[in-house]
PDB file of C-alpha atoms and ligand atoms in Angstrom:
ATOM      1  CA  MET Y 846       0.000   0.000   0.000  1.00  0.00           C
ATOM      2  CA  SER Y 847       1.361   3.431  -0.905  1.00  0.00           C
ATOM      3  CA  PRO Y 848       1.716   6.287   1.618  1.00  0.00           C
ATOM      4  CA  GLU Y 849      -1.092   8.089  -0.226  1.00  0.00           C
ATOM      5  CA  GLN Y 850      -3.396   5.135   0.273  1.00  0.00           C
ATOM      6  CA  ILE Y 851      -2.394   4.845   3.923  1.00  0.00           C
ATOM      7  CA  LYS Y 852      -3.189   8.542   4.362  1.00  0.00           C
ATOM      8  CA  ASP Y 853      -6.610   7.968   2.818  1.00  0.00           C
ATOM      9  CA  VAL Y 854      -7.344   5.091   5.154  1.00  0.00           C
ATOM     10  CA  PHE Y 855      -6.376   7.212   8.149  1.00  0.00           C
ATOM     11  CA  THR Y 856      -8.197  10.348   7.126  1.00  0.00           C
ATOM     12  CA  LYS Y 857     -11.344   9.372   5.187  1.00  0.00           C
ATOM     13  CA  MET Y 858     -13.429   8.747   8.227  1.00  0.00           C
ATOM     14  CA  GLY Y 859     -16.624   8.174   6.268  1.00  0.00           C
ATOM     15  CA  ASP Y 860     -14.978   5.478   4.148  1.00  0.00           C
ATOM     16  CA  PHE Y 861     -12.941   3.716   6.753  1.00  0.00           C
ATOM     17  CA  GLN Y 862     -13.754   2.962  10.318  1.00  0.00           C
ATOM     18  CA  LYS Y 863     -11.860   1.376  13.150  1.00  0.00           C
ATOM     19  CA  PRO Y 864     -12.934  -2.173  13.940  1.00  0.00           C
ATOM     20  CA  LYS Y 865     -14.965  -2.555  17.102  1.00  0.00           C
ATOM     21  CA  PRO Y 866     -12.535  -2.989  19.976  1.00  0.00           C
ATOM     22  CA  ASN Y 867     -12.696  -6.272  21.767  1.00  0.00           C
ATOM     23  CA  PRO Y 868     -14.394  -6.065  25.167  1.00  0.00           C
ATOM     24  CA  LEU Y 869     -11.120  -6.112  27.127  1.00  0.00           C
ATOM     25  CA  THR Y 870      -9.570  -3.257  25.140  1.00  0.00           C
ATOM     26  CA  ARG Y 871     -12.784  -1.314  25.485  1.00  0.00           C
ATOM     27  CA  LEU Y 872     -12.783  -1.900  29.203  1.00  0.00           C
ATOM     28  CA  LEU Y 873      -9.217  -0.651  29.551  1.00  0.00           C
ATOM     29  CA  ALA Y 874      -9.678   2.313  27.236  1.00  0.00           C
ATOM     30  CA  MET Y 875     -12.968   3.585  28.578  1.00  0.00           C
ATOM     31  CA  GLY Y 876     -12.940   2.366  32.119  1.00  0.00           C
ATOM     32  CA  LEU Y 877     -15.820   0.932  34.009  1.00  0.00           C
ATOM     33  CA  ILE Y 878     -18.648   2.628  32.193  1.00  0.00           C
ATOM     34  CA  SER Y 879     -18.134   0.895  28.857  1.00  0.00           C
ATOM     35  CA  TYR Y 880     -19.498  -2.463  29.899  1.00  0.00           C
ATOM     36  CA  LYS Y 881     -23.247  -2.863  30.204  1.00  0.00           C
ATOM     37  CA  GLY Y 882     -23.000   0.789  31.201  1.00  0.00           C
ATOM     38  CA  GLU Y 883     -26.622   1.862  31.384  1.00  0.00           C
ATOM     39  CA  LYS Y 884     -27.616  -1.018  33.552  1.00  0.00           C
ATOM     40  CA  TRP Y 885     -25.145  -0.772  36.362  1.00  0.00           C
ATOM     41  CA  ALA Y 886     -24.843   3.003  36.216  1.00  0.00           C
ATOM     42  CA  LYS Y 887     -28.529   3.235  37.003  1.00  0.00           C
ATOM     43  CA  HIS Y 888     -28.050   1.145  40.108  1.00  0.00           C
ATOM     44  CA  ARG Y 889     -25.006   3.058  41.243  1.00  0.00           C
ATOM     45  CA  LYS Y 890     -26.703   6.373  40.714  1.00  0.00           C
ATOM     46  CA  ILE Y 891     -29.251   5.427  43.329  1.00  0.00           C
ATOM     47  CA  ILE Y 892     -26.700   4.136  45.782  1.00  0.00           C
ATOM     48  CA  ASN Y 893     -23.741   6.481  45.548  1.00  0.00           C
ATOM     49  CA  PRO Y 894     -23.312   9.743  43.653  1.00  0.00           C
ATOM     50  CA  ALA Y 895     -19.602   8.948  43.255  1.00  0.00           C
ATOM     51  CA  PHE Y 896     -20.711   6.445  40.624  1.00  0.00           C
ATOM     52  CA  HIS Y 897     -22.898   8.744  38.538  1.00  0.00           C
ATOM     53  CA  LEU Y 898     -22.228   7.763  34.963  1.00  0.00           C
ATOM     54  CA  GLU Y 899     -21.225  11.258  33.886  1.00  0.00           C
ATOM     55  CA  LYS Y 900     -18.771  11.623  36.749  1.00  0.00           C
ATOM     56  CA  LEU Y 901     -17.196   8.222  36.800  1.00  0.00           C
ATOM     57  CA  LYS Y 902     -13.490   8.444  36.108  1.00  0.00           C
ATOM     58  CA  VAL Y 903     -11.710   5.594  37.739  1.00  0.00           C
ATOM     59  CA  THR Y 904      -8.200   7.024  37.532  1.00  0.00           C
ATOM     60  CA  MET Y 905      -9.350  10.153  39.333  1.00  0.00           C
ATOM     61  CA  ILE Y 906     -10.999   8.068  42.036  1.00  0.00           C
ATOM     62  CA  LEU Y 907      -7.900   5.907  42.508  1.00  0.00           C
ATOM     63  CA  ASN Y 908      -5.643   8.961  42.696  1.00  0.00           C
ATOM     64  CA  GLU Y 909      -7.883  10.574  45.282  1.00  0.00           C
ATOM     65  CA  ALA Y 910      -7.993   7.343  47.323  1.00  0.00           C
ATOM     66  CA  LEU Y 911      -4.192   7.151  47.161  1.00  0.00           C
ATOM     67  CA  ARG Y 912      -3.949  10.795  48.179  1.00  0.00           C
ATOM     68  CA  LEU Y 913      -6.050  10.405  51.323  1.00  0.00           C
ATOM     69  CA  TYR Y 914      -4.819   6.908  52.136  1.00  0.00           C
ATOM     70  CA  PRO Y 915      -1.326   6.393  50.698  1.00  0.00           C
ATOM     71  CA  LEU Y 916      -0.262   2.810  51.396  1.00  0.00           C
ATOM     72  CA  ALA Y 917       3.127   4.014  52.606  1.00  0.00           C
ATOM     73  CA  ALA Y 918       2.287   6.770  55.109  1.00  0.00           C
ATOM     74  CA  SER Y 919       5.908   7.872  55.199  1.00  0.00           C
ATOM     75  CA  LEU Y 920       8.913   7.081  53.031  1.00  0.00           C
ATOM     76  CA  VAL Y 921      12.391   7.019  54.495  1.00  0.00           C
ATOM     77  CA  GLN Y 922      15.682   7.898  52.841  1.00  0.00           C
ATOM     78  CA  ILE Y 923      19.083   7.830  54.531  1.00  0.00           C
ATOM     79  CA  VAL Y 924      21.698  10.475  53.832  1.00  0.00           C
ATOM     80  CA  HIS Y 925      24.720   8.811  52.226  1.00  0.00           C
ATOM     81  CA  LYS Y 926      27.082  11.747  52.098  1.00  0.00           C
ATOM     82  CA  GLU Y 927      26.881  15.174  53.707  1.00  0.00           C
ATOM     83  CA  THR Y 928      24.186  16.949  51.763  1.00  0.00           C
ATOM     84  CA  LYS Y 929      22.690  20.392  51.484  1.00  0.00           C
ATOM     85  CA  LEU Y 930      18.899  20.353  51.585  1.00  0.00           C
ATOM     86  CA  GLY Y 931      17.428  23.831  51.278  1.00  0.00           C
ATOM     87  CA  ASN Y 932      19.471  25.800  53.786  1.00  0.00           C
ATOM     88  CA  LEU Y 933      20.265  22.768  55.975  1.00  0.00           C
ATOM     89  CA  ILE Y 934      23.522  20.832  55.917  1.00  0.00           C
ATOM     90  CA  ILE Y 935      22.652  17.224  56.723  1.00  0.00           C
ATOM     91  CA  PRO Y 936      25.345  14.821  57.921  1.00  0.00           C
ATOM     92  CA  VAL Y 937      25.796  11.212  56.838  1.00  0.00           C
ATOM     93  CA  GLY Y 938      23.468   8.664  58.431  1.00  0.00           C
ATOM     94  CA  VAL Y 939      20.521  10.959  59.088  1.00  0.00           C
ATOM     95  CA  GLU Y 940      17.175   9.428  58.222  1.00  0.00           C
ATOM     96  CA  ILE Y 941      14.820  11.681  56.335  1.00  0.00           C
ATOM     97  CA  ALA Y 942      11.139  10.868  56.468  1.00  0.00           C
ATOM     98  CA  LEU Y 943       8.976  12.015  53.594  1.00  0.00           C
ATOM     99  CA  PRO Y 944       5.546  12.010  55.255  1.00  0.00           C
ATOM    100  CA  ALA Y 945       3.232  11.330  52.322  1.00  0.00           C
ATOM    101  CA  ILE Y 946       0.183  11.238  54.571  1.00  0.00           C
ATOM    102  CA  LEU Y 947       0.858  14.725  55.981  1.00  0.00           C
ATOM    103  CA  VAL Y 948       1.777  16.247  52.634  1.00  0.00           C
ATOM    104  CA  HIS Y 949      -1.280  14.665  50.983  1.00  0.00           C
ATOM    105  CA  HIS Y 950      -3.538  16.177  53.679  1.00  0.00           C
ATOM    106  CA  ASP Y 951      -1.915  19.607  53.814  1.00  0.00           C
ATOM    107  CA  TYR Y 952      -4.428  22.487  53.670  1.00  0.00           C
ATOM    108  CA  GLU Y 953      -1.961  24.879  52.072  1.00  0.00           C
ATOM    109  CA  LEU Y 954      -1.232  22.454  49.268  1.00  0.00           C
ATOM    110  CA  TRP Y 955      -4.700  20.971  48.739  1.00  0.00           C
ATOM    111  CA  GLY Y 956      -7.020  23.695  49.924  1.00  0.00           C
ATOM    112  CA  GLU Y 957      -9.642  23.915  52.659  1.00  0.00           C
ATOM    113  CA  ASN Y 958     -11.280  20.668  51.603  1.00  0.00           C
ATOM    114  CA  ALA Y 959      -7.980  18.757  51.811  1.00  0.00           C
ATOM    115  CA  LYS Y 960      -9.481  16.134  54.098  1.00  0.00           C
ATOM    116  CA  GLN Y 961     -12.501  15.483  51.902  1.00  0.00           C
ATOM    117  CA  PHE Y 962     -12.698  12.873  49.171  1.00  0.00           C
ATOM    118  CA  ASN Y 963     -13.077  14.799  45.946  1.00  0.00           C
ATOM    119  CA  GLN Y 964     -11.871  13.007  42.849  1.00  0.00           C
ATOM    120  CA  GLU Y 965     -12.497  16.151  40.790  1.00  0.00           C
ATOM    121  CA  ARG Y 966      -9.120  17.478  41.950  1.00  0.00           C
ATOM    122  CA  PHE Y 967      -7.604  15.041  39.514  1.00  0.00           C
ATOM    123  CA  SER Y 968     -10.009  15.799  36.676  1.00  0.00           C
ATOM    124  CA  GLU Y 969      -7.270  17.204  34.467  1.00  0.00           C
ATOM    125  CA  SER Y 970      -3.995  15.633  35.506  1.00  0.00           C
ATOM    126  CA  ILE Y 971      -1.793  14.977  38.496  1.00  0.00           C
ATOM    127  CA  SER Y 972       0.447  17.896  37.575  1.00  0.00           C
ATOM    128  CA  LYS Y 973      -2.569  20.249  37.433  1.00  0.00           C
ATOM    129  CA  ALA Y 974      -3.830  18.930  40.782  1.00  0.00           C
ATOM    130  CA  THR Y 975      -0.426  19.412  42.389  1.00  0.00           C
ATOM    131  CA  LYS Y 976       0.379  22.642  40.521  1.00  0.00           C
ATOM    132  CA  GLY Y 977       3.587  20.952  39.432  1.00  0.00           C
ATOM    133  CA  GLN Y 978       4.821  20.436  42.985  1.00  0.00           C
ATOM    134  CA  VAL Y 979       5.849  17.117  44.502  1.00  0.00           C
ATOM    135  CA  SER Y 980       2.829  17.048  46.773  1.00  0.00           C
ATOM    136  CA  PHE Y 981       1.429  13.680  45.668  1.00  0.00           C
ATOM    137  CA  PHE Y 982       3.704  10.654  45.810  1.00  0.00           C
ATOM    138  CA  PRO Y 983       1.797   7.469  46.708  1.00  0.00           C
ATOM    139  CA  PHE Y 984       4.315   5.476  44.695  1.00  0.00           C
ATOM    140  CA  GLY Y 985       7.446   7.306  45.847  1.00  0.00           C
ATOM    141  CA  GLY Y 986       9.429   9.256  43.309  1.00  0.00           C
ATOM    142  CA  GLY Y 987      12.646   9.644  41.385  1.00  0.00           C
ATOM    143  CA  PRO Y 988      14.656   6.712  40.049  1.00  0.00           C
ATOM    144  CA  ARG Y 989      13.398   4.428  42.835  1.00  0.00           C
ATOM    145  CA  ILE Y 990       9.727   5.056  42.201  1.00  0.00           C
ATOM    146  CA  CYS Y 991       7.555   1.949  42.601  1.00  0.00           C
ATOM    147  CA  VAL Y 992       8.255  -0.379  39.678  1.00  0.00           C
ATOM    148  CA  GLY Y 993       4.793  -1.907  40.087  1.00  0.00           C
ATOM    149  CA  GLN Y 994       2.918   1.404  39.765  1.00  0.00           C
ATOM    150  CA  ASN Y 995       1.361   0.861  36.354  1.00  0.00           C
ATOM    151  CA  PHE Y 996       0.749  -2.799  36.990  1.00  0.00           C
ATOM    152  CA  ALA Y 997      -0.993  -2.028  40.302  1.00  0.00           C
ATOM    153  CA  LEU Y 998      -3.223   0.651  38.735  1.00  0.00           C
ATOM    154  CA  VAL Y 999      -4.226  -1.477  35.745  1.00  0.00           C
ATOM    155  CA  GLU Y1000      -4.870  -4.477  37.970  1.00  0.00           C
ATOM    156  CA  THR Y1001      -7.032  -2.406  40.313  1.00  0.00           C
ATOM    157  CA  LYS Y1002      -9.007  -0.975  37.415  1.00  0.00           C
ATOM    158  CA  MET Y1003      -9.602  -4.388  35.922  1.00  0.00           C
ATOM    159  CA  ALA Y1004     -10.677  -5.896  39.231  1.00  0.00           C
ATOM    160  CA  LEU Y1005     -13.014  -2.954  39.876  1.00  0.00           C
ATOM    161  CA  SER Y1006     -14.391  -3.153  36.341  1.00  0.00           C
ATOM    162  CA  LEU Y1007     -15.261  -6.781  36.735  1.00  0.00           C
ATOM    163  CA  MET Y1008     -16.856  -6.264  40.134  1.00  0.00           C
ATOM    164  CA  LEU Y1009     -18.868  -3.227  39.063  1.00  0.00           C
ATOM    165  CA  GLN Y1010     -20.348  -5.084  36.118  1.00  0.00           C
ATOM    166  CA  ASN Y1011     -21.965  -7.509  38.480  1.00  0.00           C
ATOM    167  CA  PHE Y1012     -22.453  -5.813  41.814  1.00  0.00           C
ATOM    168  CA  SER Y1013     -23.499  -2.571  43.346  1.00  0.00           C
ATOM    169  CA  PHE Y1014     -21.839  -1.539  46.577  1.00  0.00           C
ATOM    170  CA  GLU Y1015     -23.152  -0.114  49.782  1.00  0.00           C
ATOM    171  CA  THR Y1016     -21.206   0.788  52.887  1.00  0.00           C
ATOM    172  CA  SER Y1017     -22.340  -1.388  55.767  1.00  0.00           C
ATOM    173  CA  SER Y1018     -23.686   0.320  58.860  1.00  0.00           C
ATOM    174  CA  SER Y1019     -21.059  -1.647  60.811  1.00  0.00           C
ATOM    175  CA  TYR Y1020     -18.232   0.150  59.004  1.00  0.00           C
ATOM    176  CA  ALA Y1021     -16.206   2.475  61.203  1.00  0.00           C
ATOM    177  CA  HIS Y1022     -13.927   4.836  59.368  1.00  0.00           C
ATOM    178  CA  ALA Y1023     -10.620   4.350  61.164  1.00  0.00           C
ATOM    179  CA  PRO Y1024      -7.634   4.347  58.846  1.00  0.00           C
ATOM    180  CA  CYS Y1025      -4.441   3.381  60.639  1.00  0.00           C
ATOM    181  CA  SER Y1026      -0.867   2.739  59.652  1.00  0.00           C
ATOM    182  CA  ILE Y1027       0.430  -0.761  60.410  1.00  0.00           C
ATOM    183  CA  THR Y1028       3.290  -0.995  57.916  1.00  0.00           C
ATOM    184  CA  THR Y1029       0.728   0.128  55.355  1.00  0.00           C
ATOM    185  CA  VAL Y1030      -2.271   2.411  55.743  1.00  0.00           C
ATOM    186  CA  GLN Y1031      -5.323   0.222  56.163  1.00  0.00           C
ATOM    187  CA  PRO Y1032      -8.847   0.266  57.637  1.00  0.00           C
ATOM    188  CA  GLN Y1033      -8.386  -0.641  61.294  1.00  0.00           C
ATOM    189  CA  PHE Y1034     -11.633  -2.580  61.596  1.00  0.00           C
ATOM    190  CA  GLY Y1035     -11.846  -3.751  58.008  1.00  0.00           C
ATOM    191  CA  ALA Y1036     -13.837  -2.386  55.080  1.00  0.00           C
ATOM    192  CA  HIS Y1037     -17.391  -3.586  55.550  1.00  0.00           C
ATOM    193  CA  VAL Y1038     -19.145  -3.362  52.240  1.00  0.00           C
ATOM    194  CA  ILE Y1039     -22.413  -4.978  51.184  1.00  0.00           C
ATOM    195  CA  LEU Y1040     -22.491  -6.257  47.623  1.00  0.00           C
ATOM    196  CA  HIS Y1041     -25.780  -6.452  45.750  1.00  0.00           C
ATOM    197  CA  LYS Y1042     -25.982  -8.614  42.640  1.00  0.00           C
ATOM    198  CA  ILE Y1043     -27.292  -6.616  39.686  1.00  0.00           C
TER     199      ILE Y1043
HETATM  200  C1  HEM F1231      -1.298   0.451  45.001  1.00  0.00           C
HETATM  201  C2  HEM F1231      -0.246  -0.366  45.013  1.00  0.00           C
HETATM  202  C3  HEM F1231       1.169   0.054  45.342  1.00  0.00           C
HETATM  203  C4  HEM F1231       1.605   1.151  46.025  1.00  0.00           C
HETATM  204  C5  HEM F1231       0.788   2.284  46.654  1.00  0.00           C
HETATM  205  C6  HEM F1231       3.055   1.068  46.044  1.00  0.00           C
HETATM  206  C7  HEM F1231       3.879   1.995  46.628  1.00  0.00           C
HETATM  207  C8  HEM F1231       5.266   1.946  46.610  1.00  0.00           C
HETATM  208  C9  HEM F1231       6.135   2.929  47.192  1.00  0.00           C
HETATM  209  C10 HEM F1231       5.669   4.180  47.957  1.00  0.00           C
HETATM  210  C11 HEM F1231       7.405   2.564  46.940  1.00  0.00           C
HETATM  211  C12 HEM F1231       8.671   3.342  47.325  1.00  0.00           C
HETATM  212  C13 HEM F1231       9.128   2.907  48.677  1.00  0.00           C
HETATM  213  C14 HEM F1231      10.270   3.782  49.158  1.00  0.00           C
HETATM  214  O1  HEM F1231      10.691   4.713  48.469  1.00  0.00           O
HETATM  215  O2  HEM F1231      10.716   3.528  50.263  1.00  0.00           O
HETATM  216  C15 HEM F1231       7.360   1.316  46.219  1.00  0.00           C
HETATM  217  C16 HEM F1231       8.459   0.627  45.787  1.00  0.00           C
HETATM  218  C17 HEM F1231       8.410  -0.580  45.143  1.00  0.00           C
HETATM  219  N1  HEM F1231       7.275  -1.232  44.699  1.00  0.00           N
HETATM  220 FE1  HEM F1231       5.380  -0.615  44.982  1.00  0.00          FE
HETATM  221  N2  HEM F1231       3.446  -0.062  45.377  1.00  0.00           N
HETATM  222  C18 HEM F1231       2.335  -0.708  44.922  1.00  0.00           C
HETATM  223  C19 HEM F1231       2.277  -1.877  44.193  1.00  0.00           C
HETATM  224  C20 HEM F1231       3.383  -2.583  43.779  1.00  0.00           C
HETATM  225  C21 HEM F1231       3.326  -3.790  42.988  1.00  0.00           C
HETATM  226  C22 HEM F1231       2.038  -4.439  42.484  1.00  0.00           C
HETATM  227  C23 HEM F1231       4.614  -4.195  42.805  1.00  0.00           C
HETATM  228  C24 HEM F1231       5.156  -5.363  42.064  1.00  0.00           C
HETATM  229  C25 HEM F1231       4.496  -6.011  41.122  1.00  0.00           C
HETATM  230  C26 HEM F1231       5.475  -3.237  43.469  1.00  0.00           C
HETATM  231  C27 HEM F1231       6.838  -3.314  43.505  1.00  0.00           C
HETATM  232  C28 HEM F1231       7.674  -2.386  44.085  1.00  0.00           C
HETATM  233  C29 HEM F1231       9.117  -2.501  44.129  1.00  0.00           C
HETATM  234  C30 HEM F1231       9.966  -3.640  43.579  1.00  0.00           C
HETATM  235  C31 HEM F1231       9.592  -1.355  44.777  1.00  0.00           C
HETATM  236  C32 HEM F1231      11.051  -0.974  45.066  1.00  0.00           C
HETATM  237  C33 HEM F1231      11.563  -0.159  43.909  1.00  0.00           C
HETATM  238  C34 HEM F1231      12.982   0.284  44.165  1.00  0.00           C
HETATM  239  O3  HEM F1231      13.356   0.402  45.318  1.00  0.00           O
HETATM  240  O4  HEM F1231      13.691   0.533  43.184  1.00  0.00           O
HETATM  241  N3  HEM F1231       4.697  -2.271  44.047  1.00  0.00           N
HETATM  242  N4  HEM F1231       6.042   0.971  46.029  1.00  0.00           N
END
């Protein structure tokens, strides 16, 4: 095929169309709402406004969950050689804690509603939400950033997608919101959720 023909195939939208994506690709590309969307969205709309069809953006929701509840509440780095950090001279051996949980909840960085779950903060991008500052680091940062980051996010999205196709969720009245840090940040008394088959 000549470059001219290839150009035609790409550009003549009326003549050529993309094949229908297979369900898995569609699921990954569009997120949860692509699969049997109308049906489960209707159910979720009744139960939880966070799942309103028009608002549902899974990446935003995951980012906001990781902001409020970063698995690693604090990351530690040890100074290897005498280092200048801002206007401090830090000697060898000092441990520096990077308190993700405090930075992620900081009013100055995240605004008055810093403690509230609001996925809309991430509606554009992480860099917009953070105004380009390193104020969101659930996976660490720099060359030693979590190697499993993308895997973890895709896996979570796929698991959620599959669950949301079949169930609606409701917080149980026995749930007590008590996040605590035992190696990782976790719900102290478990996450009591009632699943309804749809
Ligand atoms: C939501 C899920 C996950 C979160 C929040 C997370 C978070 C983190 C964080 C904060 C670090 C940096 C630790 C530090 O600087 O002290 C890290 C490192 C690491 N993570 Fe993850 N992680 C997740 C999932 C995974 C998965 C699924 C894998 C493997 C498949 C993985 C493999 C690693 C490895 C190997 C490192 C060390 C990287 C290095 O030191 O060069 N993580 N992770």
